[in-house]
Amino acid sequence: MAASRRKSILLTLFIPYTALFLLPFTIFIAYYVFNEGKNIRESSLLSIENNLTNISTNVDLTVETLDTLSQNVIYSNLIKEHFATYLNYTSPDNAENIFNQYGNIQNSKVLSDLLVAIIGPNYPVDQIYLYGLDHSVFGTGLDNTQTVSSVRQKDWYTPTMEARGGKYLFQDFDGRLTKYYSYEDGQHFLTLCRVYYNSFHTPQGIVEVKKSMSALTQLIHSFHYTYGEEFYIFDADGGLIFPFHTDFDVSEYYDFIRNEEVSFSRRAYCNMKEKSNTFLLYVTSPYSGFTTVAAVEKARLLSPLYHYILTSLVLLIFTCGLVIMVSYFISIRIGTPLKQMYSQIHSFQIDVNTLPDMKLKEVNTNIIELHTLYDALIKMQTQAQLSMQRELYLQNKEMQARMLALQAQMNPHFLYNSLAAIQAMADEGITDKIESMCQNISDILRYISSDSDQLVALRHELTHTVNYLECMRIRYDNELFYTVRIPDSMYQYKLPKLCLQLIVENAIKFTTSRKGPWHISILGTLTDTYWEISIIDNGPGFDIAELDSLQKKFDEIDRTGVLPNLEINGMGLMNIYIRFKLLFEGKYIFRLENRVPNGAIVTIGGYL
């Protein structure tokens, strides 16, 4: 009865194979659509962002031009002198004097020439007005008139005075200059006002520099608006600078940007927020204080993405039909060989008498062929597990032997480097310090040969390392300095023997390749979860290519578990990394990094 509920091998293979093919393909399509969707959206936003950045940059350039010219005016002593004279001539007390009128004409001509010279031949601005604090106005540019007008009646007077010599920016419609432009864009001006002072820091007047908005509006209108985006420019107070007229109140965009948290940072200078069905990309200039906003409807921005998703769904449906057909034919082709495998496995026997403690679990797969095949595989798996256990045991022994070989290699490595240092001192005639160095080397060798422990307390390792540093300090005639700051509570922790000295030796080797003095720092850190020691030098640091090469070797060791061949010249950092890996069983810290502005940092440690 149980056998009657078993399915045929064709149906049993057809369903899993169909799912096996469709599931990865569906996941792949979903992943591909997700990533390509991000790319499409990113590309769409990038196009808008580039236009947004260009607009903001051009606004800043215009403001910078206005700012530069205004500062050139207020720092020109000649202009201050002649404008003060002009104010004196045009005062009510002197206005009726014919001599003063003649002198005013001459002075005004000089003042006008000075302002024209500051503006320059290219006319980067359209107009400069100089205001006295009480009466006269002197204009140069499109409007060269000299009028009497109270600056205190201007809307911008109070904020300009409150800026105390700083710039005050705004956009306005100036009726005095409209006759020079026949179109609306030219009749709106970006204006910068600034108070100027005399040598006693007393306000003398206000300089007003104006630039037509025509060039900026032409730039904005020249962009290719693929997604129907709209651009707006707001001043620091939220006033609308561009466009000059809108069909609806866009101040809500500015209020929303200021009051809501950033939804998505495009870059360091560009952010994005989502408001209802609209994306708002904006840039706030730290120089001008203006905020440039690009508003685009989500539906229009994401329309290429929706089209791409629809195409992908059609492809998925077509592929599903194709996969079902292929799966059916594969099931037929695999079913025949499985029947042959059934005959062979049924006659295959494994002697399990040698495994009296291991019991095979009865599993019913509801398929006669696979039922027998599964039993045979369980038995073979049992044998494979035993073989694997023996293999792991042998591999563990091999790793221990390699670790001991690494420990044994350190003695000749250190002795080789020490003898080389003594030889160098002898060649340089530093014979009076060789005796002291030999004594330190003797202490170091005594430490090396004291016992065969693979892990030693930090206290002993640090003493050995300081002895080595003393040898090097003598070797380099006090050009080498070192600092050791290790918390006393860290002295109890253990680390691989001789690893600290090898790192210091490596640091000295590369640091002394540059002109001294040289400094080595050994700094310890202890927290509730880990302890670590950083060896810092002021040398040239790690070569980026070598650092990447070492990291790839470390990753390869972690991935494969295969240790590199041991070589006398292959010690150093690789040696220490391998020892930490073998002794700490994954709970270790090992970092290589460069120090700013120069030098290298090697950090070792472990987790508590």
Short mmCIF file of C-alpha atoms in Angstrom, two decimals, residues 54-522:
data_model
loop_
_atom_site.label_atom_id
_atom_site.label_comp_id
_atom_site.label_asym_id
_atom_site.label_seq_id
_atom_site.Cartn_x
_atom_site.Cartn_y
_atom_site.Cartn_z
CA ASN A 54 25.76 73.78 -13.00
CA ILE A 55 23.05 76.24 -11.99
CA SER A 56 24.33 76.47 -8.42
CA THR A 57 27.90 76.90 -9.64
CA ASN A 58 26.92 79.69 -12.06
CA VAL A 59 24.98 81.46 -9.32
CA ASP A 60 28.04 81.26 -7.08
CA LEU A 61 30.26 82.57 -9.87
CA THR A 62 27.90 85.50 -10.38
CA VAL A 63 27.84 86.20 -6.65
CA GLU A 64 31.62 85.90 -6.51
CA THR A 65 31.92 88.49 -9.30
CA LEU A 66 29.57 90.86 -7.46
CA ASP A 67 31.41 90.23 -4.20
CA THR A 68 34.84 90.82 -5.74
CA LEU A 69 33.82 94.09 -7.39
CA SER A 70 32.11 95.35 -4.24
CA GLN A 71 35.26 94.65 -2.21
CA ASN A 72 37.42 96.32 -4.85
CA VAL A 73 35.25 99.42 -4.48
CA ILE A 74 35.18 99.54 -0.67
CA TYR A 75 38.91 98.94 -0.37
CA SER A 76 39.83 101.61 -2.92
CA ASN A 77 41.04 104.67 -1.03
CA LEU A 78 40.74 106.81 -4.19
CA ILE A 79 37.08 105.95 -4.60
CA LYS A 80 36.41 106.62 -0.92
CA GLU A 81 38.19 109.96 -1.19
CA HIS A 82 36.41 111.13 -4.35
CA PHE A 83 33.00 109.88 -3.22
CA ALA A 84 33.44 111.72 0.09
CA THR A 85 34.28 114.84 -1.93
CA TYR A 86 31.24 114.22 -4.13
CA LEU A 87 29.02 113.97 -1.05
CA ASN A 88 30.48 117.22 0.24
CA TYR A 89 29.85 119.02 -3.08
CA THR A 90 26.27 117.78 -3.29
CA SER A 91 25.35 118.65 0.27
CA PRO A 92 22.59 121.30 0.61
CA ASP A 93 25.11 123.82 1.99
CA ASN A 94 27.35 123.66 -1.09
CA ALA A 95 24.87 122.95 -3.88
CA GLU A 96 24.36 126.61 -4.82
CA ASN A 97 28.04 127.47 -5.08
CA ILE A 98 29.09 127.73 -8.77
CA PHE A 99 32.68 126.90 -7.88
CA ASN A 100 31.53 123.80 -6.04
CA GLN A 101 29.38 122.81 -9.00
CA TYR A 102 32.41 123.04 -11.27
CA GLY A 103 34.54 121.09 -8.79
CA ASN A 104 31.79 118.48 -8.47
CA ILE A 105 31.79 117.94 -12.23
CA GLN A 106 35.52 117.36 -12.26
CA ASN A 107 35.39 115.10 -9.17
CA SER A 108 32.43 113.12 -10.57
CA LYS A 109 34.32 112.47 -13.79
CA VAL A 110 37.30 111.10 -11.86
CA LEU A 111 35.01 109.01 -9.65
CA SER A 112 33.21 107.62 -12.70
CA ASP A 113 36.50 106.76 -14.38
CA LEU A 114 37.66 104.92 -11.26
CA LEU A 115 34.47 102.85 -11.11
CA VAL A 116 34.64 102.06 -14.84
CA ALA A 117 38.25 100.93 -14.40
CA ILE A 118 37.20 98.60 -11.55
CA ILE A 119 34.35 97.15 -13.63
CA GLY A 120 36.78 96.46 -16.47
CA PRO A 121 36.34 96.20 -20.21
CA ASN A 122 34.26 92.99 -20.16
CA TYR A 123 31.54 94.50 -17.96
CA PRO A 124 31.05 91.47 -15.64
CA VAL A 125 28.35 93.50 -13.83
CA ASP A 126 25.70 95.84 -15.20
CA GLN A 127 25.56 98.56 -12.58
CA ILE A 128 27.32 99.99 -9.53
CA TYR A 129 25.59 102.50 -7.26
CA LEU A 130 27.35 104.37 -4.45
CA TYR A 131 24.96 105.61 -1.77
CA GLY A 132 25.70 108.24 0.82
CA LEU A 133 24.07 107.53 4.14
CA ASP A 134 21.90 110.62 3.96
CA HIS A 135 21.36 111.88 0.40
CA SER A 136 23.33 111.43 -2.84
CA VAL A 137 23.48 108.41 -5.18
CA PHE A 138 26.25 107.99 -7.76
CA GLY A 139 25.69 105.47 -10.57
CA THR A 140 28.07 103.85 -13.05
CA GLY A 141 27.23 101.26 -15.70
CA LEU A 142 23.91 101.17 -17.52
CA ASP A 143 22.73 104.14 -15.45
CA ASN A 144 25.35 106.90 -15.10
CA THR A 145 23.05 109.42 -13.42
CA GLN A 146 23.74 111.24 -10.17
CA THR A 147 20.62 111.62 -8.09
CA VAL A 148 19.49 112.62 -4.63
CA SER A 149 17.75 109.81 -2.82
CA SER A 150 17.59 108.63 0.77
CA VAL A 151 19.17 105.20 1.13
CA ARG A 152 17.34 104.69 4.38
CA GLN A 153 14.10 104.26 2.44
CA LYS A 154 15.45 101.18 0.65
CA ASP A 155 14.09 97.78 1.71
CA TRP A 156 17.62 96.41 1.85
CA TYR A 157 19.07 99.20 4.02
CA THR A 158 18.47 97.57 7.41
CA PRO A 159 19.77 94.04 6.59
CA THR A 160 22.77 95.57 4.79
CA MET A 161 23.68 97.66 7.85
CA GLU A 162 23.15 94.64 10.10
CA ALA A 163 25.64 92.66 7.96
CA ARG A 164 28.38 95.05 9.25
CA GLY A 165 30.45 95.02 6.11
CA GLY A 166 29.40 91.55 4.98
CA LYS A 167 27.50 90.93 1.77
CA TYR A 168 23.73 91.07 1.55
CA LEU A 169 22.25 89.32 -1.50
CA PHE A 170 18.82 89.54 -3.07
CA GLN A 171 17.03 89.62 -6.44
CA ASP A 172 14.91 92.59 -7.40
CA PHE A 173 13.10 94.34 -10.24
CA ASP A 174 14.91 97.67 -10.65
CA GLY A 175 12.76 100.26 -12.40
CA ARG A 176 15.75 102.51 -13.03
CA LEU A 177 17.33 99.93 -15.36
CA THR A 178 14.31 98.39 -17.08
CA LYS A 179 14.59 100.74 -20.05
CA TYR A 180 17.88 99.13 -21.01
CA TYR A 181 16.30 95.68 -21.48
CA SER A 182 13.29 94.88 -23.63
CA TYR A 183 12.67 91.44 -22.09
CA GLU A 184 11.69 90.49 -18.56
CA ASP A 185 14.73 88.35 -17.75
CA GLY A 186 17.02 91.34 -18.22
CA GLN A 187 14.87 93.55 -15.99
CA HIS A 188 15.49 91.38 -12.93
CA PHE A 189 18.86 91.78 -11.23
CA LEU A 190 20.93 89.81 -8.75
CA THR A 191 22.06 92.50 -6.31
CA LEU A 192 24.79 92.60 -3.67
CA CYS A 193 24.97 95.40 -1.09
CA ARG A 194 27.76 96.06 1.34
CA VAL A 195 28.55 98.86 3.82
CA TYR A 196 31.92 100.52 3.46
CA TYR A 197 33.80 102.22 6.28
CA ASN A 198 36.46 104.87 6.68
CA SER A 199 39.79 104.28 8.40
CA PHE A 200 38.07 104.79 11.78
CA HIS A 201 35.58 102.04 10.98
CA THR A 202 32.73 104.50 10.72
CA PRO A 203 30.07 103.72 8.06
CA GLN A 204 30.46 106.11 5.11
CA GLY A 205 27.98 104.67 2.65
CA ILE A 206 26.73 101.60 0.83
CA VAL A 207 27.92 100.10 -2.45
CA GLU A 208 25.26 98.32 -4.54
CA VAL A 209 26.44 96.01 -7.37
CA LYS A 210 23.87 94.61 -9.82
CA LYS A 211 23.98 91.87 -12.46
CA SER A 212 21.14 91.06 -14.84
CA MET A 213 19.51 87.63 -14.40
CA SER A 214 19.33 87.19 -18.19
CA ALA A 215 22.52 85.09 -18.49
CA LEU A 216 21.43 82.78 -15.65
CA THR A 217 17.92 82.29 -17.00
CA GLN A 218 19.30 81.55 -20.47
CA LEU A 219 21.54 78.87 -18.93
CA ILE A 220 18.62 77.28 -17.08
CA HIS A 221 16.41 77.30 -20.18
CA SER A 222 19.18 75.77 -22.29
CA PHE A 223 19.18 72.47 -20.37
CA HIS A 224 17.54 69.36 -21.81
CA TYR A 225 14.60 68.58 -19.55
CA THR A 226 14.06 64.87 -20.15
CA TYR A 227 11.79 64.33 -17.16
CA GLY A 228 9.95 67.67 -17.04
CA GLU A 229 11.94 68.87 -14.05
CA GLU A 230 11.54 72.42 -12.75
CA PHE A 231 14.33 74.48 -11.18
CA TYR A 232 13.92 77.01 -8.39
CA ILE A 233 16.43 79.22 -6.62
CA PHE A 234 15.79 80.52 -3.08
CA ASP A 235 17.81 83.01 -1.10
CA ALA A 236 18.97 82.42 2.48
CA ASP A 237 15.64 83.73 3.82
CA GLY A 238 13.52 81.53 1.55
CA GLY A 239 12.70 84.25 -0.95
CA LEU A 240 12.22 83.09 -4.53
CA ILE A 241 14.98 84.31 -6.86
CA PHE A 242 14.12 82.21 -9.91
CA PRO A 243 11.70 81.90 -11.63
CA PHE A 244 10.22 85.37 -11.31
CA HIS A 245 6.62 84.13 -11.54
CA THR A 246 5.05 80.75 -10.70
CA ASP A 247 1.54 79.33 -11.03
CA PHE A 248 1.57 78.13 -7.44
CA ASP A 249 3.30 78.91 -4.17
CA VAL A 250 6.66 77.10 -4.28
CA SER A 251 7.70 78.35 -0.85
CA GLU A 252 6.37 75.02 0.47
CA TYR A 253 9.34 73.34 -1.24
CA TYR A 254 11.78 75.49 0.70
CA ASP A 255 9.88 74.97 3.98
CA PHE A 256 9.76 71.21 3.39
CA ILE A 257 13.52 71.06 2.69
CA ARG A 258 14.31 73.02 5.83
CA ASN A 259 11.91 71.20 8.17
CA GLU A 260 12.24 67.55 7.05
CA GLU A 261 15.21 65.26 7.50
CA VAL A 262 17.25 64.30 4.46
CA SER A 263 15.75 61.20 2.83
CA PHE A 264 18.70 60.41 0.62
CA SER A 265 22.15 62.02 0.25
CA ARG A 266 23.16 62.04 -3.37
CA ARG A 267 26.63 63.37 -2.70
CA ALA A 268 28.37 65.47 -0.10
CA TYR A 269 26.87 68.63 -1.67
CA CYS A 270 23.54 67.35 -3.04
CA ASN A 271 20.60 65.91 -1.10
CA MET A 272 17.20 64.52 -2.05
CA LYS A 273 13.83 64.43 -0.32
CA GLU A 274 10.51 62.91 -1.31
CA LYS A 275 7.42 65.10 -1.00
CA SER A 276 4.16 63.40 -1.94
CA ASN A 277 4.63 62.44 -5.61
CA THR A 278 7.66 64.66 -6.16
CA PHE A 279 11.39 64.21 -5.81
CA LEU A 280 13.21 67.31 -4.54
CA LEU A 281 16.93 67.49 -5.26
CA TYR A 282 18.65 70.51 -3.79
CA VAL A 283 22.02 72.12 -3.26
CA THR A 284 22.68 74.81 -0.66
CA SER A 285 25.71 76.94 -1.39
CA PRO A 286 27.77 77.75 1.72
CA TYR A 287 29.16 80.77 -0.14
CA SER A 288 26.03 82.55 -1.29
CA GLY A 289 23.52 80.89 1.05
CA PHE A 290 21.24 80.26 -1.97
CA THR A 291 19.40 76.97 -2.26
CA THR A 292 18.90 75.58 -5.77
CA VAL A 293 16.03 73.07 -6.02
CA ALA A 294 15.06 70.68 -8.81
CA ALA A 295 11.50 69.33 -8.56
CA VAL A 296 10.50 66.34 -10.69
CA GLU A 297 7.45 64.10 -10.60
CA LYS A 298 8.16 60.53 -9.51
CA ALA A 299 6.05 59.04 -12.30
CA ARG A 300 7.99 60.87 -15.03
CA LEU A 301 11.39 60.21 -13.44
CA LEU A 302 10.69 56.49 -12.98
CA SER A 303 8.90 55.88 -16.28
CA PRO A 304 12.03 54.27 -17.87
CA LEU A 305 12.25 51.98 -14.84
CA TYR A 306 8.60 50.90 -15.17
CA HIS A 307 9.13 50.14 -18.85
CA TYR A 308 12.22 48.09 -18.03
CA ILE A 309 10.36 46.09 -15.35
CA LEU A 310 7.51 45.31 -17.77
CA THR A 311 10.00 44.09 -20.37
CA SER A 312 11.70 41.91 -17.76
CA LEU A 313 8.37 40.35 -16.73
CA VAL A 314 7.59 39.42 -20.34
CA LEU A 315 11.01 37.83 -20.63
CA LEU A 316 10.47 35.93 -17.38
CA ILE A 317 7.15 34.49 -18.55
CA PHE A 318 8.66 33.40 -21.86
CA THR A 319 11.61 31.81 -20.06
CA CYS A 320 9.31 29.95 -17.66
CA GLY A 321 7.57 28.24 -20.58
CA LEU A 322 10.91 27.34 -22.13
CA VAL A 323 12.25 25.99 -18.82
CA ILE A 324 9.22 23.76 -18.36
CA MET A 325 9.80 22.18 -21.75
CA VAL A 326 13.54 21.71 -21.14
CA SER A 327 12.89 20.28 -17.66
CA TYR A 328 10.52 17.69 -19.08
CA PHE A 329 13.04 16.41 -21.61
CA ILE A 330 15.84 16.43 -19.00
CA SER A 331 13.69 14.35 -16.66
CA ILE A 332 13.23 11.74 -19.36
CA ARG A 333 16.93 11.63 -20.13
CA ILE A 334 17.92 11.37 -16.45
CA GLY A 335 15.26 8.80 -15.59
CA THR A 336 16.80 6.11 -17.78
CA PRO A 337 20.32 6.33 -16.30
CA LEU A 338 18.81 6.33 -12.76
CA LYS A 339 17.18 3.00 -13.42
CA GLN A 340 20.54 1.60 -14.37
CA MET A 341 22.08 3.12 -11.24
CA TYR A 342 19.35 1.43 -9.20
CA SER A 343 20.38 -2.01 -10.46
CA GLN A 344 24.02 -1.36 -9.62
CA ILE A 345 23.37 0.16 -6.17
CA HIS A 346 20.99 -2.64 -5.27
CA SER A 347 23.82 -5.16 -5.69
CA PHE A 348 26.38 -2.93 -3.96
CA GLN A 349 27.10 -3.85 -0.29
CA ILE A 350 29.25 -2.13 2.34
CA ASP A 351 30.47 -4.04 5.38
CA VAL A 352 29.30 -2.13 8.44
CA ASN A 353 30.48 -4.67 11.00
CA THR A 354 33.47 -2.48 11.76
CA LEU A 355 31.08 0.29 12.90
CA PRO A 356 29.11 -1.33 15.69
CA ASP A 357 28.32 2.00 17.41
CA MET A 358 26.89 3.72 14.30
CA LYS A 359 23.29 3.00 13.35
CA LEU A 360 21.87 3.78 9.94
CA LYS A 361 18.65 5.77 9.98
CA GLU A 362 15.84 4.37 7.90
CA VAL A 363 14.62 6.99 5.40
CA ASN A 364 11.71 6.42 3.03
CA THR A 365 11.93 8.59 -0.10
CA ASN A 366 8.71 7.14 -1.58
CA ILE A 367 10.70 6.11 -4.67
CA ILE A 368 12.04 2.58 -4.91
CA GLU A 369 15.19 3.49 -6.80
CA LEU A 370 16.04 6.51 -4.68
CA HIS A 371 15.18 4.64 -1.48
CA THR A 372 17.85 2.05 -2.18
CA LEU A 373 20.25 4.70 -3.46
CA TYR A 374 19.77 6.77 -0.29
CA ASP A 375 20.53 3.82 1.98
CA ALA A 376 23.74 3.12 0.07
CA LEU A 377 24.75 6.78 0.21
CA ILE A 378 24.15 6.90 3.99
CA LYS A 379 26.52 3.99 4.44
CA MET A 380 29.14 5.57 2.22
CA GLN A 381 28.70 8.85 4.08
CA THR A 382 29.45 7.09 7.34
CA GLN A 383 32.71 5.82 5.91
CA ALA A 384 33.49 9.24 4.51
CA GLN A 385 32.92 10.85 7.92
CA LEU A 386 35.40 8.53 9.54
CA SER A 387 37.90 9.26 6.79
CA MET A 388 37.32 12.95 7.21
CA GLN A 389 37.89 12.75 10.96
CA ARG A 390 41.20 11.03 10.37
CA GLU A 391 42.11 13.63 7.73
CA LEU A 392 41.26 16.50 10.09
CA TYR A 393 43.35 14.92 12.84
CA LEU A 394 46.34 14.62 10.50
CA GLN A 395 45.84 18.16 9.23
CA ASN A 396 45.75 19.48 12.81
CA LYS A 397 49.02 17.75 13.54
CA GLU A 398 50.51 19.18 10.36
CA MET A 399 49.45 22.72 11.35
CA GLN A 400 51.02 22.29 14.78
CA ALA A 401 54.24 21.12 13.15
CA ARG A 402 54.26 24.15 10.87
CA MET A 403 53.72 26.45 13.81
CA LEU A 404 56.68 24.95 15.65
CA ALA A 405 58.74 25.36 12.48
CA LEU A 406 57.82 29.02 12.36
CA GLN A 407 58.88 29.40 16.00
CA ALA A 408 62.19 27.65 15.31
CA GLN A 409 62.96 29.86 12.30
CA MET A 410 62.90 33.03 14.39
CA ASN A 411 66.18 32.28 16.16
CA PRO A 412 68.41 32.22 13.05
CA HIS A 413 66.39 35.08 11.59
CA PHE A 414 67.06 37.34 14.58
CA LEU A 415 70.69 36.23 14.86
CA TYR A 416 71.23 36.93 11.16
CA ASN A 417 69.90 40.49 11.48
CA SER A 418 71.80 41.15 14.72
CA LEU A 419 75.14 40.03 13.27
CA ALA A 420 74.48 42.19 10.25
CA ALA A 421 73.90 45.18 12.55
CA ILE A 422 77.14 44.52 14.47
CA GLN A 423 79.03 44.19 11.20
CA ALA A 424 77.61 47.53 10.07
CA MET A 425 78.72 49.15 13.34
CA ALA A 426 82.18 47.70 12.99
CA ASP A 427 82.42 48.99 9.42
CA GLU A 428 81.47 52.47 10.65
CA GLY A 429 83.98 52.37 13.49
CA ILE A 430 81.46 52.37 16.34
CA THR A 431 83.58 49.90 18.35
CA ASP A 432 82.94 51.43 21.81
CA LYS A 433 79.26 50.40 21.71
CA ILE A 434 79.64 46.93 20.27
CA GLU A 435 80.29 45.47 23.75
CA SER A 436 77.01 46.91 25.09
CA MET A 437 75.16 45.69 22.05
CA CYS A 438 76.62 42.20 22.36
CA GLN A 439 75.43 42.09 26.00
CA ASN A 440 71.89 43.02 24.92
CA ILE A 441 72.00 40.44 22.15
CA SER A 442 73.15 37.84 24.70
CA ASP A 443 70.11 38.67 26.88
CA ILE A 444 67.84 38.43 23.85
CA LEU A 445 69.24 35.03 22.83
CA ARG A 446 68.86 33.82 26.40
CA TYR A 447 65.17 34.84 26.23
CA ILE A 448 64.74 33.10 22.88
CA SER A 449 66.21 29.82 24.14
CA SER A 450 64.68 30.00 27.65
CA ASP A 451 61.75 27.63 26.95
CA SER A 452 59.66 26.23 24.14
CA ASP A 453 56.34 27.86 25.03
CA GLN A 454 54.49 29.08 21.99
CA LEU A 455 52.70 31.82 23.95
CA VAL A 456 54.45 34.13 26.42
CA ALA A 457 53.26 36.88 28.72
CA LEU A 458 53.33 40.39 27.30
CA ARG A 459 55.58 41.46 30.20
CA HIS A 460 58.41 39.17 29.06
CA GLU A 461 57.92 39.89 25.36
CA LEU A 462 58.02 43.64 26.05
CA THR A 463 61.25 43.34 28.06
CA HIS A 464 62.86 41.43 25.19
CA THR A 465 61.64 44.03 22.66
CA VAL A 466 63.00 46.94 24.71
CA ASN A 467 66.40 45.19 24.82
CA TYR A 468 66.27 44.96 21.06
CA LEU A 469 65.36 48.64 20.75
CA GLU A 470 68.34 49.52 22.94
CA CYS A 471 70.58 47.57 20.55
CA MET A 472 69.18 49.51 17.64
CA ARG A 473 69.46 52.84 19.46
CA ILE A 474 73.18 52.16 19.99
CA ARG A 475 73.53 50.97 16.41
CA TYR A 476 72.07 54.22 15.03
CA ASP A 477 73.96 56.51 17.40
CA ASN A 478 70.94 57.93 19.25
CA GLU A 479 69.13 58.83 16.02
CA LEU A 480 66.49 56.26 16.98
CA PHE A 481 63.94 57.09 19.67
CA TYR A 482 61.20 54.91 21.04
CA THR A 483 58.14 55.24 23.27
CA VAL A 484 56.40 52.44 25.16
CA ARG A 485 52.97 53.00 26.74
CA ILE A 486 51.30 49.77 27.80
CA PRO A 487 48.70 49.62 30.63
CA ASP A 488 49.93 47.48 33.54
CA SER A 489 46.73 45.45 33.38
CA MET A 490 47.75 44.17 29.92
CA TYR A 491 51.00 42.53 31.06
CA GLN A 492 49.20 39.28 31.91
CA TYR A 493 47.88 38.67 28.37
CA LYS A 494 49.82 36.26 26.20
CA LEU A 495 50.92 36.51 22.61
CA PRO A 496 53.12 34.48 20.25
CA LYS A 497 56.74 34.55 21.32
CA LEU A 498 59.03 37.01 19.47
CA CYS A 499 56.20 38.51 17.40
CA LEU A 500 56.46 41.98 18.95
CA GLN A 501 60.23 42.13 18.35
CA LEU A 502 59.78 41.07 14.71
CA ILE A 503 57.26 43.85 14.06
CA VAL A 504 59.56 46.43 15.69
CA GLU A 505 62.50 45.07 13.67
CA ASN A 506 60.48 45.37 10.47
CA ALA A 507 59.46 48.96 11.38
CA ILE A 508 63.10 49.96 12.02
CA LYS A 509 64.21 48.39 8.77
CA PHE A 510 61.89 50.54 6.65
CA THR A 511 61.94 53.66 8.83
CA THR A 512 65.74 53.97 8.70
CA SER A 513 65.59 54.02 4.91
CA ARG A 514 64.74 57.70 5.29
CA LYS A 515 66.66 60.51 6.94
CA GLY A 516 66.47 60.52 10.75
CA PRO A 517 65.59 61.03 13.45
CA TRP A 518 63.38 57.94 13.63
CA HIS A 519 60.72 57.18 16.20
CA ILE A 520 59.03 53.92 17.14
CA SER A 521 55.95 53.91 19.41
CA ILE A 522 54.47 50.86 21.13
#
